[in-house]
Short mmCIF file of C-alpha atoms and ligand atoms in Angstrom, two decimals:
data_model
loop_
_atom_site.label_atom_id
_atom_site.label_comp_id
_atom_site.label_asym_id
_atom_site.label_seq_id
_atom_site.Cartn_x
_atom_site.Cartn_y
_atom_site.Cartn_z
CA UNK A 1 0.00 0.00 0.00
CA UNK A 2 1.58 3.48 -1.25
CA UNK A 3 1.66 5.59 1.58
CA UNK A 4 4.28 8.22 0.75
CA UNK A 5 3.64 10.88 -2.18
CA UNK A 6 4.67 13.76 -4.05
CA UNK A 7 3.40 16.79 -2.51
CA UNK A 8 1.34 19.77 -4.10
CA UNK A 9 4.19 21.40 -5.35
CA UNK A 10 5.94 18.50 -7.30
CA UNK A 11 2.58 17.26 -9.22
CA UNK A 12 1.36 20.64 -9.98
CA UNK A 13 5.06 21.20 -11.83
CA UNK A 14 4.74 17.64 -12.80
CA UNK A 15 1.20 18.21 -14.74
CA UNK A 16 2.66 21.36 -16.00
CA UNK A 17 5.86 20.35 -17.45
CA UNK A 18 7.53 22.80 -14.93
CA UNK A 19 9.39 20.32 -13.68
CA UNK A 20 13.07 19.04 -14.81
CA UNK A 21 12.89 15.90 -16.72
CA UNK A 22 14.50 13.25 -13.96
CA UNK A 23 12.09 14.39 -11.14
CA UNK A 24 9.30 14.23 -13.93
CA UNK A 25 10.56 10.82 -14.19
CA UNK A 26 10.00 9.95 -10.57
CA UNK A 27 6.65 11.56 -10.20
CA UNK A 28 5.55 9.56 -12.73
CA UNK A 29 6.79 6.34 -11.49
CA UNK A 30 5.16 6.77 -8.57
CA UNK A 31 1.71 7.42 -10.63
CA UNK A 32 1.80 3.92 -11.88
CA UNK A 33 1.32 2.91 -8.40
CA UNK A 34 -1.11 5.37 -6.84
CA UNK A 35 -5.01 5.74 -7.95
CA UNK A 36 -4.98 8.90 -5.66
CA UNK A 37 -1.90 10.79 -7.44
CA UNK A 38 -3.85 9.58 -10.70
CA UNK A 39 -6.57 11.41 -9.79
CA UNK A 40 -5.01 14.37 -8.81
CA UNK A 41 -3.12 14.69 -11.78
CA UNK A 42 -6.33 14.00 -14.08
CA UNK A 43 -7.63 17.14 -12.30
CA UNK A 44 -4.44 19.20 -11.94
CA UNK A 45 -4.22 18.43 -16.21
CA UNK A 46 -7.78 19.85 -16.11
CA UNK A 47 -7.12 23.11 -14.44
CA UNK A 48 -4.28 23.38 -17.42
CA UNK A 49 -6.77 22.92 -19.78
CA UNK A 50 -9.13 25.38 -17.93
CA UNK A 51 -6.06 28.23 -17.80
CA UNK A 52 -5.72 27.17 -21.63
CA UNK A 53 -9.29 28.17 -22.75
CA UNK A 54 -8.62 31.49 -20.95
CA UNK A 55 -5.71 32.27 -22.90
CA UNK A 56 -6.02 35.55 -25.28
CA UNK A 57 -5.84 34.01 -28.52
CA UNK A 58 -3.06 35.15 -30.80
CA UNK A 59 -3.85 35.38 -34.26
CA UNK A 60 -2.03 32.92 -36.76
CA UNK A 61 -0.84 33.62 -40.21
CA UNK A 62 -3.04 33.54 -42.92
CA UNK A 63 -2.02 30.87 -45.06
CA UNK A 64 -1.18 28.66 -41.74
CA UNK A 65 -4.11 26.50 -41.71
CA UNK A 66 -3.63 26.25 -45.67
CA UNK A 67 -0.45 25.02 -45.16
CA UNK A 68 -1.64 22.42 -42.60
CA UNK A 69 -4.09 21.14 -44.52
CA UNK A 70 -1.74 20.15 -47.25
CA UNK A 71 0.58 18.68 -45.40
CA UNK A 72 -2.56 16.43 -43.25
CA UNK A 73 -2.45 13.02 -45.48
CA UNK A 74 1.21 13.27 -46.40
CA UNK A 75 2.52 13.09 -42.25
CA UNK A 76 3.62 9.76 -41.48
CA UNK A 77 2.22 8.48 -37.97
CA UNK A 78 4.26 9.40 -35.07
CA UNK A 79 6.23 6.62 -33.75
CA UNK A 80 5.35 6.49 -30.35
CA UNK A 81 7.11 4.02 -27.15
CA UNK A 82 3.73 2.11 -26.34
CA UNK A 83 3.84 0.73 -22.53
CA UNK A 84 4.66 -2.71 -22.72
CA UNK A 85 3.66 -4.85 -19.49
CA UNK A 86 7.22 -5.47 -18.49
CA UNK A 87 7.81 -9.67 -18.03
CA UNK A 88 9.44 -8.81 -14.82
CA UNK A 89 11.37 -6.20 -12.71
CA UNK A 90 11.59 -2.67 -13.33
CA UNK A 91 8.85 -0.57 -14.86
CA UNK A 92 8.60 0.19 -18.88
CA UNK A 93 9.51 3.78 -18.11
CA UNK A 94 12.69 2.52 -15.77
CA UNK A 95 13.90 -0.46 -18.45
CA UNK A 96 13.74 2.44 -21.49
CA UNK A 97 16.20 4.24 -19.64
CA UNK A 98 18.70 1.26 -18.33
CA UNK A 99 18.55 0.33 -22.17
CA UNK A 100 20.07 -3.37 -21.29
CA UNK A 101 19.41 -5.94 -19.08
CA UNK A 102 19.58 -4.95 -15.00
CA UNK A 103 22.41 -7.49 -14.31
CA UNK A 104 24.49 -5.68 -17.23
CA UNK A 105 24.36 -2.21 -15.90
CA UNK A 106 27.40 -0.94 -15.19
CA UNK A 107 27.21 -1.07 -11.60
CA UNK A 108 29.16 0.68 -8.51
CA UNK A 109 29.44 -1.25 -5.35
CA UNK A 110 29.00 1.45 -2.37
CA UNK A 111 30.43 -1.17 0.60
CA UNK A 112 28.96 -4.54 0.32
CA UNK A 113 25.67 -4.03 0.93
CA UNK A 114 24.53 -1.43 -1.43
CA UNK A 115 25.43 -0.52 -5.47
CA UNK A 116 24.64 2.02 -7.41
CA UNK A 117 23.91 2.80 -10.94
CA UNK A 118 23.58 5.78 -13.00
CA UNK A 119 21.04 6.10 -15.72
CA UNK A 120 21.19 9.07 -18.51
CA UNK A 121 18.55 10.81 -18.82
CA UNK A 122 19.64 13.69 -20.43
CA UNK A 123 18.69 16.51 -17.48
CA UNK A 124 21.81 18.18 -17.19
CA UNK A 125 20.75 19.18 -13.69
CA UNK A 126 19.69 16.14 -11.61
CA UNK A 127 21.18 12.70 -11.43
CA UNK A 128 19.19 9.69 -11.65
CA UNK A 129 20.44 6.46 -10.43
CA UNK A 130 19.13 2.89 -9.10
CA UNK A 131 20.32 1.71 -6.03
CA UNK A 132 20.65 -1.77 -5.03
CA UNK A 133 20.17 -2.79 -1.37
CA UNK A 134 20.74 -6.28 -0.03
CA UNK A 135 18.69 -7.49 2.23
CA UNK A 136 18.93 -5.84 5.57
CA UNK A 137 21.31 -3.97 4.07
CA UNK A 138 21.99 0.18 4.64
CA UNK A 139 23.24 2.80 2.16
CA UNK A 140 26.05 4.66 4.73
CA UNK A 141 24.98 7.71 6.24
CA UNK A 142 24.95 10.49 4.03
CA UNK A 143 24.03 14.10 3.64
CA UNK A 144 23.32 16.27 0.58
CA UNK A 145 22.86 19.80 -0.24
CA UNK A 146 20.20 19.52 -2.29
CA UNK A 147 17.05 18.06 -2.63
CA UNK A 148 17.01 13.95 -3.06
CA UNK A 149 13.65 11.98 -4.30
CA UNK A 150 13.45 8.41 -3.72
CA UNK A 151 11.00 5.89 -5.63
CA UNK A 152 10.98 2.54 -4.06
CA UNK A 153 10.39 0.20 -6.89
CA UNK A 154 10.97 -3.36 -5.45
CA UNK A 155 10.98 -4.19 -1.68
CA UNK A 156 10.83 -1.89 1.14
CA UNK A 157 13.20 -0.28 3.30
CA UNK A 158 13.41 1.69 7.04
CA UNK A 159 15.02 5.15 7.93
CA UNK A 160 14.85 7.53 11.09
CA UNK A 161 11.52 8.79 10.27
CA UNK A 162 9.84 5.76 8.69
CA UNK A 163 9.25 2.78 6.55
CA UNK A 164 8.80 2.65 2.50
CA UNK A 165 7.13 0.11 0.70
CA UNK A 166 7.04 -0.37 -3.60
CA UNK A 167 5.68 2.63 -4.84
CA UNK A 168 6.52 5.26 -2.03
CA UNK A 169 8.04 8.59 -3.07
CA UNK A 170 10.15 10.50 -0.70
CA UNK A 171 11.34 13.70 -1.09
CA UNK A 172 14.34 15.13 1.30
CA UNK A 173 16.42 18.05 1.48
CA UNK A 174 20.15 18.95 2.96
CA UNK A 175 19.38 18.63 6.46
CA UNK A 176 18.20 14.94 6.90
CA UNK A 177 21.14 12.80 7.44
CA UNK A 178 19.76 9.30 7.28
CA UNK A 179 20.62 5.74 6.76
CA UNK A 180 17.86 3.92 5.08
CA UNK A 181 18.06 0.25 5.44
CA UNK A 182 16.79 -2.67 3.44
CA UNK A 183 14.13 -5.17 5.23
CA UNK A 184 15.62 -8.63 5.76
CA UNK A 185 13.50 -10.24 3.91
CA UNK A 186 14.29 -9.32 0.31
CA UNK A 187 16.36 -6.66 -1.35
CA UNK A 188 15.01 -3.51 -2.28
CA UNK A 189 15.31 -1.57 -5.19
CA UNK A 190 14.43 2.26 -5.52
CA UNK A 191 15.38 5.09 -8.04
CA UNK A 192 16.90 7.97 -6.58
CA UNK A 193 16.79 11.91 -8.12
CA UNK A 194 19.45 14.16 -7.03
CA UNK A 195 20.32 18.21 -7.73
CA UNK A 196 23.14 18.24 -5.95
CA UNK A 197 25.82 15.77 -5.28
CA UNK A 198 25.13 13.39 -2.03
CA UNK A 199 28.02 13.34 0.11
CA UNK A 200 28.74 9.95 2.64
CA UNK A 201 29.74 11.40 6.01
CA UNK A 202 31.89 7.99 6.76
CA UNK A 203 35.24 8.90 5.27
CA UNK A 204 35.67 5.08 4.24
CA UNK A 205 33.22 5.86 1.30
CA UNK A 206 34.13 9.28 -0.02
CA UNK A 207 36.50 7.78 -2.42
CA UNK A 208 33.95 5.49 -3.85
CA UNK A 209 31.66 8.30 -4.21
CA UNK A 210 30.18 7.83 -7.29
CA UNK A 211 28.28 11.08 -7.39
CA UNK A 212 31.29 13.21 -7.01
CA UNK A 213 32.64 11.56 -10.10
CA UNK A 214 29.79 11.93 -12.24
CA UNK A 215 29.64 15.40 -11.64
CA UNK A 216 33.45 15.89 -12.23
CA UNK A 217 32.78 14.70 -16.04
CA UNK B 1 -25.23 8.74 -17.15
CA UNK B 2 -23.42 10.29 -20.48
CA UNK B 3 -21.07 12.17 -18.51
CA UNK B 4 -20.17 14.97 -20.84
CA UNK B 5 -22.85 17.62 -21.83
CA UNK B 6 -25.43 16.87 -18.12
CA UNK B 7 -22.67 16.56 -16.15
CA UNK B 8 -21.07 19.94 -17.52
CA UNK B 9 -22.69 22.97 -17.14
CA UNK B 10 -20.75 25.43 -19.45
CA UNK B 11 -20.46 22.36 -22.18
CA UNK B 12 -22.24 23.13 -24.74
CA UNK B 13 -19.16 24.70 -26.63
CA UNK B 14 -16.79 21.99 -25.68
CA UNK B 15 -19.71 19.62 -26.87
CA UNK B 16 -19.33 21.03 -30.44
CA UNK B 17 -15.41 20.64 -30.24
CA UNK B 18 -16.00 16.67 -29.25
CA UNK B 19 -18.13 16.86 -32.32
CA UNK B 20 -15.72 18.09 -34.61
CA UNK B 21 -13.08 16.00 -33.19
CA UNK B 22 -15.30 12.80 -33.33
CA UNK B 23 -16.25 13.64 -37.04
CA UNK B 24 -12.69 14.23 -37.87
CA UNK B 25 -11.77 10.52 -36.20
CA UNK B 26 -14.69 8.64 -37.93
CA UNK B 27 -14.88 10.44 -41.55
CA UNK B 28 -12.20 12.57 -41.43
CA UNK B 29 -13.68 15.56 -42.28
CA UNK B 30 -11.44 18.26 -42.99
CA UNK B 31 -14.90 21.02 -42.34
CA UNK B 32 -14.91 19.82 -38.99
CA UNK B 33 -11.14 20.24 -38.65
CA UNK B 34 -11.30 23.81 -40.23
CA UNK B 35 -13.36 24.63 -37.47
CA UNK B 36 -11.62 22.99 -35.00
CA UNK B 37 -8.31 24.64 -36.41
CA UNK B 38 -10.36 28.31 -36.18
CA UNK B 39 -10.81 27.62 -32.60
CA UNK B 40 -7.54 26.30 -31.09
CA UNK B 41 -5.09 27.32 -33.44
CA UNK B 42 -4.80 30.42 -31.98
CA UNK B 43 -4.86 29.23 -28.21
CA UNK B 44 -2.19 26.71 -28.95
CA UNK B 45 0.10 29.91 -30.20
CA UNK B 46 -0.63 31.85 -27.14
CA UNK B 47 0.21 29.06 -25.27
CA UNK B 48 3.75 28.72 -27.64
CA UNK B 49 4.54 32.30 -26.66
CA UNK B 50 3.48 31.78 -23.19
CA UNK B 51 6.64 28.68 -23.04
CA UNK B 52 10.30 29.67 -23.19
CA UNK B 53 11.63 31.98 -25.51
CA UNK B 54 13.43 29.56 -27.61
CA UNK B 55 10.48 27.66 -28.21
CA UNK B 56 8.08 30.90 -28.63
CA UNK B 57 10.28 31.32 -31.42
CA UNK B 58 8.62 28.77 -33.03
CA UNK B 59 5.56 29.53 -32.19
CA UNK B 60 3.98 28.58 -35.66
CA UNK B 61 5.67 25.44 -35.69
CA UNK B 62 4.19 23.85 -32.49
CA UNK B 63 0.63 24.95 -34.18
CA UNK B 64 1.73 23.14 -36.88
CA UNK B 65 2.48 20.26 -35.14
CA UNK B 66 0.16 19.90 -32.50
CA UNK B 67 -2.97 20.35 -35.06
CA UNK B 68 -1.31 17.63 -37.16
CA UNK B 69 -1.15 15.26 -34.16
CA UNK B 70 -4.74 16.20 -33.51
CA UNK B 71 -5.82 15.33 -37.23
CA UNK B 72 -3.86 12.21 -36.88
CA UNK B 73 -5.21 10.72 -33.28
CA UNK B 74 -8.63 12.30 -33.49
CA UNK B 75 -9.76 8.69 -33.29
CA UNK B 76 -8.53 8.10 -30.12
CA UNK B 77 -10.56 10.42 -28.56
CA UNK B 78 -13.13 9.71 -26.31
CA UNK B 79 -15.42 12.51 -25.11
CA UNK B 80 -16.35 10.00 -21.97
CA UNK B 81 -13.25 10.32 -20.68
CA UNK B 82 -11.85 14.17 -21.73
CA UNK B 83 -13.46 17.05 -22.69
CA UNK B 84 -11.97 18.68 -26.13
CA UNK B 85 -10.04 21.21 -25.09
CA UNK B 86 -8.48 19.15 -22.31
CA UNK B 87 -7.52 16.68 -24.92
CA UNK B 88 -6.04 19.20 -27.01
CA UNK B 89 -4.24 20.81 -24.22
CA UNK B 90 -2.25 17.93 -23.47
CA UNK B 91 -1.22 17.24 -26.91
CA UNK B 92 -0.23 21.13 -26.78
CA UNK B 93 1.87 20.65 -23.55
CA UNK B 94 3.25 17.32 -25.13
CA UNK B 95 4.40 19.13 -28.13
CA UNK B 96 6.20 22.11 -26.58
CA UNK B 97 7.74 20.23 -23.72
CA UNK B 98 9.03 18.00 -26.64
CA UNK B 99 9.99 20.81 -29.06
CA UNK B 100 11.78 22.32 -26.10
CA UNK B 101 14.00 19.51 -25.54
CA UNK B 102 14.58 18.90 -29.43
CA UNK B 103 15.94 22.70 -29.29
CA UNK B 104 17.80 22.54 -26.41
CA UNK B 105 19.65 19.54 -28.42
CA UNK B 106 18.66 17.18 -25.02
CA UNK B 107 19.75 14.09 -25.74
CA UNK B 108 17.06 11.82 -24.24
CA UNK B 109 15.41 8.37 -24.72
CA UNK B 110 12.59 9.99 -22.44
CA UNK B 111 9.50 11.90 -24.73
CA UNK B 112 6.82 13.66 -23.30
CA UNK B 113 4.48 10.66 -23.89
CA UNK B 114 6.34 8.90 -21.62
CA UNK B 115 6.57 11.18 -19.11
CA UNK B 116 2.43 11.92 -19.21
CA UNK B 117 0.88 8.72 -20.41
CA UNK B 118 -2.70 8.07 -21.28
CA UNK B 119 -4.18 7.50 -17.12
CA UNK B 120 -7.60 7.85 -18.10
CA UNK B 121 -9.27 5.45 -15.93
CA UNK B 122 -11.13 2.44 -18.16
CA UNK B 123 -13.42 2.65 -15.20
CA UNK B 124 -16.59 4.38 -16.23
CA UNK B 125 -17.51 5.67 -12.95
CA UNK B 126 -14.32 7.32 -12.29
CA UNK B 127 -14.32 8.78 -16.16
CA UNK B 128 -18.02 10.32 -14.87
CA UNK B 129 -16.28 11.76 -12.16
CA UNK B 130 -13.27 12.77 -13.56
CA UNK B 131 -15.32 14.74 -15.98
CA UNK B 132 -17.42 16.16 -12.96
CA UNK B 133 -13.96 17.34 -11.09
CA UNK B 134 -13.04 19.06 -15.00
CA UNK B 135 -16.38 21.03 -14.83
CA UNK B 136 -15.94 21.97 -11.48
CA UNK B 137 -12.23 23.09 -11.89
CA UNK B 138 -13.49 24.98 -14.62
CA UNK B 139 -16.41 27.06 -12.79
CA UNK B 140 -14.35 27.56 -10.08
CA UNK B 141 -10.97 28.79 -12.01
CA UNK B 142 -12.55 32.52 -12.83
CA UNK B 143 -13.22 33.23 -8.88
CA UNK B 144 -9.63 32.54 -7.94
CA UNK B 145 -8.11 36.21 -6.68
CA UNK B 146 -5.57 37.27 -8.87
CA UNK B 147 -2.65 36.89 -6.88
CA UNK B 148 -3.35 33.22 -7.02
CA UNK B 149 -4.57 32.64 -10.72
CA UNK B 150 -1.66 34.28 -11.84
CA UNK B 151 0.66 32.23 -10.15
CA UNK B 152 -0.99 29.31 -11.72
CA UNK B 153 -0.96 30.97 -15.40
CA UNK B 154 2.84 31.12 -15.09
CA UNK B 155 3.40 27.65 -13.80
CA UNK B 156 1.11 26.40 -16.28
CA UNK B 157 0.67 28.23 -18.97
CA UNK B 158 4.35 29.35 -18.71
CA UNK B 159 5.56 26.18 -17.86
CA UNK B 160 7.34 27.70 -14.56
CA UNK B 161 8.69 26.27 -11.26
CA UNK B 162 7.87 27.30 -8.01
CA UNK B 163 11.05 28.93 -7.24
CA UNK B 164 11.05 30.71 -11.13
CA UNK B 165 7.89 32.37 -10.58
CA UNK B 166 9.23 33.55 -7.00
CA UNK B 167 12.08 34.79 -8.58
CA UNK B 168 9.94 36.85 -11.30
CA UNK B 169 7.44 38.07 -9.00
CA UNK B 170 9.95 38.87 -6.18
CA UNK B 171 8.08 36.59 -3.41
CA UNK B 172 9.42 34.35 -0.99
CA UNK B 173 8.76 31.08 -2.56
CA UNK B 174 6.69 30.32 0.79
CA UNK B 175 4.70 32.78 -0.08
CA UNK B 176 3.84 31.44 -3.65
CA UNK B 177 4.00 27.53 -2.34
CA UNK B 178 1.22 28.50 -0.02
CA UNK B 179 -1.01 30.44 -2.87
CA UNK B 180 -0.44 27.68 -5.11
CA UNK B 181 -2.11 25.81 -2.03
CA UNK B 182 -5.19 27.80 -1.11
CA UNK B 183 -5.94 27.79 -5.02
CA UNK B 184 -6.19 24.16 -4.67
CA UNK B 185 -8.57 24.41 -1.66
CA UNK B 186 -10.47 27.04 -3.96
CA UNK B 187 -10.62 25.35 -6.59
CA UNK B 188 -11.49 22.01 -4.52
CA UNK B 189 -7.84 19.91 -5.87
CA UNK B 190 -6.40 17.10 -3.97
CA UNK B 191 -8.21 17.28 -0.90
CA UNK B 192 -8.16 14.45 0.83
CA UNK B 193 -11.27 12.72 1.33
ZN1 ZN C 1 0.46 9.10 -4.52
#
């Protein structure tokens, strides 16, 4: 049962294409699993239509719809990504961006409990990665100076302030420092949106830091 | 319970847009797309200038292209589940979020398609309601006090963040976070039940 979500702010940028293309990514991730973030996006896409139909309407060239009439039985059909059920694993959305096969990524261990894998998504400003807990495992304490959204996709895992289940969205700025922690039961898998590099407080990881490095390039 | 034009007060318009757009899915009829083209063509170029420069640039083109992609999937449309102009809207916000990242040069797997996908409900009861919540929205949008519509307009129409529109109007982004919220109670969004 999704009990986390995204709040006001993030699906109102979300519906209005305000919002950078990785978190966009993450909102909608967490749609798939939540009727109630459905709903409220159906009506937050409605208000955009409503603001749309108030728009002063600029006039278009004359020969414009002309033009677009000639051109209507000569445009081939978009090709457009159709949702496939996935046979197993990550989400349609989530395997379109790993582009090969989840044991092939090119994975970085953080410790032995946790690894860590960067996806390109083409935002410029955020980093999106997957993250790979064992079971009962914990990602080492960490801070960051940004903001960091988390999509649990497989499993379910414990922090300070609570426990996250397939389908929960956190979001969490600079001041939490926290060490989530896999249940023992199974591994857990969650995508993870950064703005600003995280940085592991335990001086043991710093150098495997893979964060640091991506932003370096 | 049709859904549309009983449950939707200020419909009769947007009935004759689902018109057009049904005749232009079934029997592709280019008079009904003239209209159609009349209508929105010159909302969807607002709403190009409204976007980022770059892409108001090409203001014409997104017209172009968005009333294209409306010719071509007018048969997917289904008046049960979205009015018109909603429908059209989100092919508009498709096409400039996409044309945006095409002239930015982002190099991404990701289109907007993917990022919105169809989440109509197949549930016919939700789709009633769904359509009740548009009407509502829509009744409710012109009593919002400016200081909140216009907030709204600019992350929406403008395709703004939060903190951008702080920025621009020179308000603590508290300030517009918490307008952005009693809109929502205004307008009756995401409350909790
Ligand atoms: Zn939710």
């Amino acid at each position: 049962m999704v009990s986390h979500h995204p709040d006001t702010r993030l699906l109102n940028e979300h519906a209005a294409g305000a919002l950078d293309l990785a978190p966009s990514v993450c909102v909608t991730l967490h749609l798939n699993y939540c009727e109630q973030c459905r709903r409220a996006h159906r009506q937050l896409r409605d208000l955009g239509a409503g603001l749309f139909d108030r728009l002063p309407p600029q006039a278009v060239s004359e020969n414009l719809m002309d033009a677009v009439m000639a051109r209507l039985d000569h445009e081939p059909e978009p090709l457009s990504y159709r949702a496939t059920a996935a046979a197993e694993g990550c989400p349609p959305l989530v395997q379109r961006l790993m582009q090969r096969d989840y044991q092939d990524l090119d994975w970085r261990k953080i410790g032995s409990q946790v690894r860590i894998c960067h996806l390109r998504t083409g935002d410029q400003d955020n980093e999106f990665a997957l993250y790979h807990i064992r079971a009962g495992g914990r990602i080492p304490r960490h801070t960051h100076r940004g903001t960091e959204l988390t999509l649990v996709l497989e499993g379910s895992f414990s922090d300070e302030s609570g426990h996250y289940e397939a389908g929960d969205f956190l979001m969490r700025d600079g001041h939490n420092q926290h060490t989530p922690t896999a249940t023992r039961d199974r591994d857990c898998i969650c995508v993870g949106v950064l703005d600003a590099p995280v940085r592991f407080t335990d001086w043991r990881f710093r150098a495997a830091n893979p964060f640091l490095r991506l932003n370096a390039c | 319970m049709s859904g549309t034009a009983a449950d939707n007060p200020g419909g009769k318009r947007d009935d004759e847009w689902s018109q057009c757009l049904e005749l232009i899915g079934r029997a592709r009829d280019r008079a009904a797309f003239a209209r159609l083209f009349t209508h929105f063509a010159p909302l969807v170029k607002a709403f190009a200038l409204g976007g980022s420069p770059l892409a108001a640039s090409h203001s014409e083109e997104l017209v172009q292209e968005v009333m294209i992609k409306v010719w071509q999937k007018a048969s997917a449309f289904d008046a049960r589940k979205a009015s018109a102009s909603t429908w059209i809207y989100t092919i508009a916000r498709n096409c400039r979020t996409d044309l945006y990242r095409r002239l930015q040069k982002f190099d991404t797997p990701i289109s907007a398609d993917d990022i919105w996908p169809d989440m109509d409900t197949g549930d016919l009861f939700a789709a009633v309601q769904s359509n009740r919540d548009a009407s509502r929205v829509r009744g409710l949008l012109g009593e919002l006090p400016h200081e909140q519509a216009q907030i709204l307009a600019k992350v929406y129409m403008e395709g703004k963040s939060h903190s951008e529109v702080a920025e621009e109007l020179d308000l603590p982004l508290g300030t517009v976070k918490s307008r952005v919220r009693l809109a929502m109670n205004k307008l009756q969004l995401m409350v909790e039940k």
